[in-house]
Structures are given as C-alpha cells and as structure tokens.
Amino acid sequence: MKSSERSAPRIITLTTDFGTKDSFVAEMKGVILSINPQAVIVDVTHEVRPHAIDEGAFVLASAVRYFPKGTIHIAVVDPGVGSCRRGILVKAGDHFFVGPDNGIFSLVLSKSDDFRAFHITNEKFVFDLKSPTFQGRDVFAPVAACFSKGLPCEEFGKEISDLVLFEAPKPEVSGDTISGRVIFIDRFGNVITNMTPECLVGFEGRGTVTVNNVCAEKAECYAMSAEDRLSFLFNSSGNLELFVKSKSAADMYGIRRGDPVVVRIDKG
Amino acid sequence: MKSSERSAPRIITLTTDFGTKDSFVAEMKGVILSINPQAVIVDVTHEVRPHAIDEGAFVLASAVRYFPKGTIHIAVVDPGVGSCRRGILVKAGDHFFVGPDNGIFSLVLSKSDDFRAFHITNEKFVFDLKSPTFQGRDVFAPVAACFSKGLPCEEFGKEISDLVLFEAPKPEVSGDTISGRVIFIDRFGNVITNMTPECLVGFEGRGTVTVNNVCAEKAECYAMSAEDRLSFLFNSSGNLELFVKSKSAADMYGIRRGDPVVVRIDKG
Amino acid sequence: MKSSERSAPRIITLTTDFGTKDSFVAEMKGVILSINPQAVIVDVTHEVRPHAIDEGAFVLASAVRYFPKGTIHIAVVDPGVGSCRRGILVKAGDHFFVGPDNGIFSLVLSKSDDFRAFHITNEKFVFDLKSPTFQGRDVFAPVAACFSKGLPCEEFGKEISDLVLFEAPKPEVSGDTISGRVIFIDRFGNVITNMTPECLVGFEGRGTVTVNNVCAEKAECYAMSAEDRLSFLFNSSGNLELFVKSKSAADMYGIRRGDPVVVRIDKG
C-alpha cells in the first residue's frame, strides 16, 4: 500500500431496507462517525422492500464493483435480527462486507472464489452483540467503523466456512430455448432478467425474447427503439433487459418480479 | 480538547420536512459548504410529514444520542417561517441545535437539564434574518456553518429562557393499568408507543398489551414471534413497540398515530 | 486562487431521475470516489420525474447559485442515452456542468452570458464513450471526477457553440394583464410559477392573481395567510408562488404543472 492510499479516507457503503423517514440510517451514521470521523459514508440504497433479502443482494452486487479497493459494505436486510442467525465480516477480493449471515452477500460472493468469512463474536467492538431489534446500529455499524481504522479481520471473531448462501436462480437451457426470470424492476419500470450474454451464446439478438406472451424487439439503446413497443437490450450490468421507450414496461405489460422470460435462438 | 479532536471535521445533521424532490435541501448544503468546506453533513431525514413538528422532534431525538460530541443539529419543520417566531441556537450537553423556536427541540431538550438557548439576531451570520419562506437556507444553514467554525454561542444573539417547549404526552397510570399512545409508525409498519420500561415498572411482559381491541403477544425479537400475530417488545430506542412478523402491524390492524395503547399488569 | 482554496475538497453535485431504490446513483458515486477520493459528493435530487428534462433543469438551476465557486454539477436526465446526442462539459462563471447535451442546462446557462461548452470525446477519461444505457456512470461521473482533479476543459474535447438549449416559457404581457404558467409543484403542494418581480413591474401585490378561476390573496409569509385560502407571495427563488397555509394548494385546487396563471395589475 502506497502512502497516498493509506491516507485516503475509508469508504463505508450502506444497503438496507430501513427507508429514509425514520432515524435508523442516521443512527448508524452517527455510530460510524463517532468511531471513525474520517469515514466516508455512501448510501447504496435504503429502499430495498422490507425483508427482501434477495432484492438487497441484487442491488448491492450491482454497486460493489464500482467502488474502490478497500471499501467496506454494510448490508442490513435482516428479518432474523435478534435470533441465533450470526453476524459476519467477509473479505472478498479487495472489498469487505459486514452484515447478517442470511444470504444478503450471496450474489456478490458468487463472483469471488477466495473469500474469507468471520463470525462476529468479539464484544469489544460492538454495543450489544445480542441487540434484539437493531444490530445495524449495535453490531454492524461499530464493527465496520472499527475495521475501517485498520484492525485485522481475525480480531472480530473466528473464521467460518458454512455461510448461508442462496444460489441465484439460473436460466435453463433446452435446445435453442433459454428460460429465465425477471429478477428486478427498476425505477423506470425497466425489467431486468437473470440472463446474460454468457448464458445466451449464439443469440446475439437473432431470435425472440418473450415475456407474458409478448414478444420484444431488439434495440441498440432506449432512444433508438420503437414507441410504445416492448424492446430489449443488454443493460449496463450486462443483463438482458426489457423496456418501453420513455415508459414503464412493467406497468404497460403487467410484468412482475419472478415472471418467466423465454429466449428462442434463431440459428437459421 | 486535544489537537486530534480540534482537527476533526465538524458534523452538521439535517432534519426537515423538505422531501428530496425539490432543491431545498441542496440549497442548504450548498450554503453550509460555502461557509465551511470541512463540514460533514449527515441527513437524519427529510421525510417528516409536512408541518408535523412533533414528528420531526421524535425522529431527531431518536438520532441525536448516536452522534459524537460537538455535533450540530439543524432541524427545520417550520410552518411559522416568516412570522415573529424566533430562530434559536441551543447548547445542550455536548450537542448543538439550530432551528425555529417552535418546539421542534422539545423532546431532545427534555433529556437535558442544563441547556442554554440563544435568540439568533446577529445579521452578520445570516443571509436574511427575516427571510419570509426559507430560513433553513437563509438563517439556520449559515448560522450552523459559521458556528461549526468555532464561534461562541453568544455571538449569534442574546441568551433567552422562554423557549417554546411542548411536553410529550406521558402515559397515565391508574392502578395496574397504564394508558399510553401510538407516537410513530415506522417504515415497516411497526407501531411505536410512548411507553418505556420506566413507566411500566412491574410489567416485565406479564400482563396484556392492547391496541384497538387487539391483544398483543410478548416476543423476544421480530423473528421469534408468531406469524400473522400482533406482538410486542421493547425496541432499540427503549419504547414499547407493537409489530407483526415481516408484515405491517399498522396496515393489518388499522393502527394510526395517536391511537390509545393500554397495558394491564398482571401481578398475580 | 489562494492556497487555502486550492486544498479545499472539490464538490460534485448530482441531479438525476434515477431514484434511490436502484444502484444507479451508488455506481456513479463509486466511480467518482475511485478516481478522486477527495471529492465531496452532494445530491441535489434523484427524484426528477423519469425523462423530465425541463423539471431537472428547473431543480438544478434553483440549487446552483448556493454552491461555492468551483463546484462541478453532474445532471443526468437522459432519455437519449446511447443515441448520437453529445456529452458535454460546460464552464459558466465559476461553476462547471457535465451531462448530456439535451437542454438540461438550459435554465442555468440562461443566467450566464459567457459560458463555454466542450464536446466530450476524449476516450482517456471515460469508461465507455458509447455506453448504450448508462453514460451517467460510464461517461459523466468519470469526466467530472477527472476534471475535479484539476484538468483543463480543453482536455476533454473540442469547444462547441451549438448546444441544445430550450427557452423557458416566458410570461406574456398584454396591457395590465400578465399571463404565466405553473412550472413546478413542490413537496408541500405549493405552486411555483414562471413569474418574477421583473416581469410584474407595477404589481407589488395590488391587483389579482388567478389560477383555474380561483383568485389568490396576497400574503407576507405562509403563517400570516388565511386558513384554507389560496394565497400568493414571492418565494425564496424569487418566483410568484401560490399556496394554502399548511395544506397542498395543488391538491385543494387541482392545479397542475403547465396550468395558466394570470396577474391583473390594479393601477387605480
């Protein structure tokens, strides 16, 4: 590490389902800045649907790659708070993750093959290890802030190898037909699927993309698509995305998270 | 004050009913950073219901204790802006408060017994002392920013002792029955009451908690409660809270702010 | 520039229609902080209605004047992303602007008579100059971050003089009658018009202000207006604003963006 890097402020990101009308997020930020006044806190989102671990996992995984090395990511979508589910600190590549061991880091860790996870048990770095309702403030914020000051992962608890990880549903291939799912609807009503170019080898836009019995048309970008027409492209995260120019595809075609999306490759 | 503390950036928090779709909040932040580029600004919330001073007071009071000593808290829920209501700077313990003298600091000051309040009258530190519609930008932001650079409170105006303070409604005790109120509904639809362990001596979970004729069940944490069942616990702020596991108790039982909540202590 | 100014962190503001539930904004912030860890990022808003360039232009123009000299403003309301519309870097007075060349900077530039604009073409400072769906992250964030480190505008591309600029609709004067428009409804339901004191010479509150056949009453401030009565004042941006005390004028009188507002000056 060069000296210029050492003196750079440490970034701590927050991904939660806490919303912004309550004081939850501010309480976490107050705790972090009390412990490390030099921390730079960045909100990823606090608008994850309440208790939707998979949605939080998706948004976090989309954002992580754009943050600099050394960034610490706190994620708290935590319906199991106060139960026996563990709190964890994970090192994956050059990024660090702090939150509940409930699968929230599944997607981001699925892209890493050498991560190390630690069970947070050292009471020295938390306010209340058994906080019944708000470990975001009482465990994860203080752990991330203490860690941002340069402590080694091992200080926080023992290394573990049995993390709770869910596998993201993968598209199924059957001959020239690939069946995937809608995994997210974004603010614009654009429909994000779990299909990427890797699982659509040979597709390259030749063939059909169908959702809810509607066939989508290939487009190069939003602006260069037909008006009022379901279109598709590969979006900025590399996912197959369905959209309607300047409108909400989800509203217009009643598309919801979980809906099946089918690609038929035309090899003719 | 040690030199390491002196050089730490000063934190200024913001609690308003301005929302985030307009430029109000950004205008305040621009003013603050123009005066003190080293200020670290933290949003508590901008989603207080328009003009709901008591709600702003509640959210602010919940957050304050987690911020470090020396933090300056601006709160602007200000239906009386432009009238003769005063602007104030308050020192309470190691925290400072800037905003309208309309009761917004009532809850946080009720926990302090040695606060000092100053009527903001020095035109030197404001853009427009009589700004008719936006003193958040024209008075409170510049005062907080100037104050964050190290001026004494006395510079901003005379000390006053007749602040507008409302008293939070307290639970009423009648024999083994304690009657309180719903004071807040959080993002999850959890129902926060004004009842704390101090006013429920002898309760310890033995007895009944009733709201809108529904009896709630004791739970240790959200996860360890029965499905679809109104439950209660003492939350992360120490308040008696009613909830339904992974659902909105407020929606499910039609509970609203102000509704009565009754605890009957079973001493049998 | 004094040395104290040189060492101050550079502020980068963000105005978008990305909302806060997706990872778009966080991706941009990650990119900026990866390039310039000293950047101070301030959200103006991410709640511009999807694709509403004029609304983004209005909110940005309202905020800019309160930020310090040297601030860099990124604005991304960009239905034409991926098409042949250009990306631009603009210097106007002591502020800088980065975003699509689609009119989003029209209002703020209409107040400047000596701006210089540059077409972003240097691939050295972007991730993907032809990014089909997310130039906020792939072009504008890296350009702003690189620029914040001290590069001259000329490094990013050639100077151009044919920016896309729309003219804000101006009030029409006919004798003693001035006809304007509603240009924005704020969070409180207050109704902002395009009429300023400059276009209402001789008015000074004597005469009538009418919208949707309802006549508004003059008020000095929100608090000193009649209950449940449409009132008007000149707001904190200098615009004629219609409101109802502690209520939403827009909801109460069904007022929408674009509705005509008529002022009749009483010179009697």
PDB file of C-alpha atoms in Angstrom, chain B residues 1 10 30 35 103 123 129 136 153 155 196 198 204 208 233 239 242 246 251 265:
ATOM      1  CA  MET B   1      -9.867  19.488  23.595  1.00  0.00           C
ATOM      2  CA  ARG B  10     -17.496  19.107  12.352  1.00  0.00           C
ATOM      3  CA  GLY B  30     -24.513  24.487  -0.713  1.00  0.00           C
ATOM      4  CA  ILE B  35     -19.093  28.777   4.570  1.00  0.00           C
ATOM      5  CA  GLY B 103     -40.966  23.126  19.920  1.00  0.00           C
ATOM      6  CA  GLU B 123     -27.371  39.774  10.969  1.00  0.00           C
ATOM      7  CA  LEU B 129     -32.882  37.353   9.150  1.00  0.00           C
ATOM      8  CA  GLY B 136     -33.498  26.915   6.603  1.00  0.00           C
ATOM      9  CA  CYS B 153     -22.906  30.865  21.016  1.00  0.00           C
ATOM     10  CA  GLU B 155     -22.020  35.835  19.076  1.00  0.00           C
ATOM     11  CA  THR B 196     -40.884   2.816  28.243  1.00  0.00           C
ATOM     12  CA  GLU B 198     -39.601   3.285  33.422  1.00  0.00           C
ATOM     13  CA  GLU B 204     -41.791  -7.223  32.570  1.00  0.00           C
ATOM     14  CA  THR B 208     -51.619  -7.653  28.476  1.00  0.00           C
ATOM     15  CA  LEU B 233     -41.254  -5.927  22.505  1.00  0.00           C
ATOM     16  CA  ASN B 239     -40.045   2.145  23.602  1.00  0.00           C
ATOM     17  CA  LEU B 242     -46.138  -3.448  18.530  1.00  0.00           C
ATOM     18  CA  SER B 246     -42.406  -9.485   8.475  1.00  0.00           C
ATOM     19  CA  ASP B 251     -51.857  -1.807   7.992  1.00  0.00           C
ATOM     20  CA  ILE B 265     -50.012  -5.507  34.563  1.00  0.00           C
TER      21      ILE B 265
END
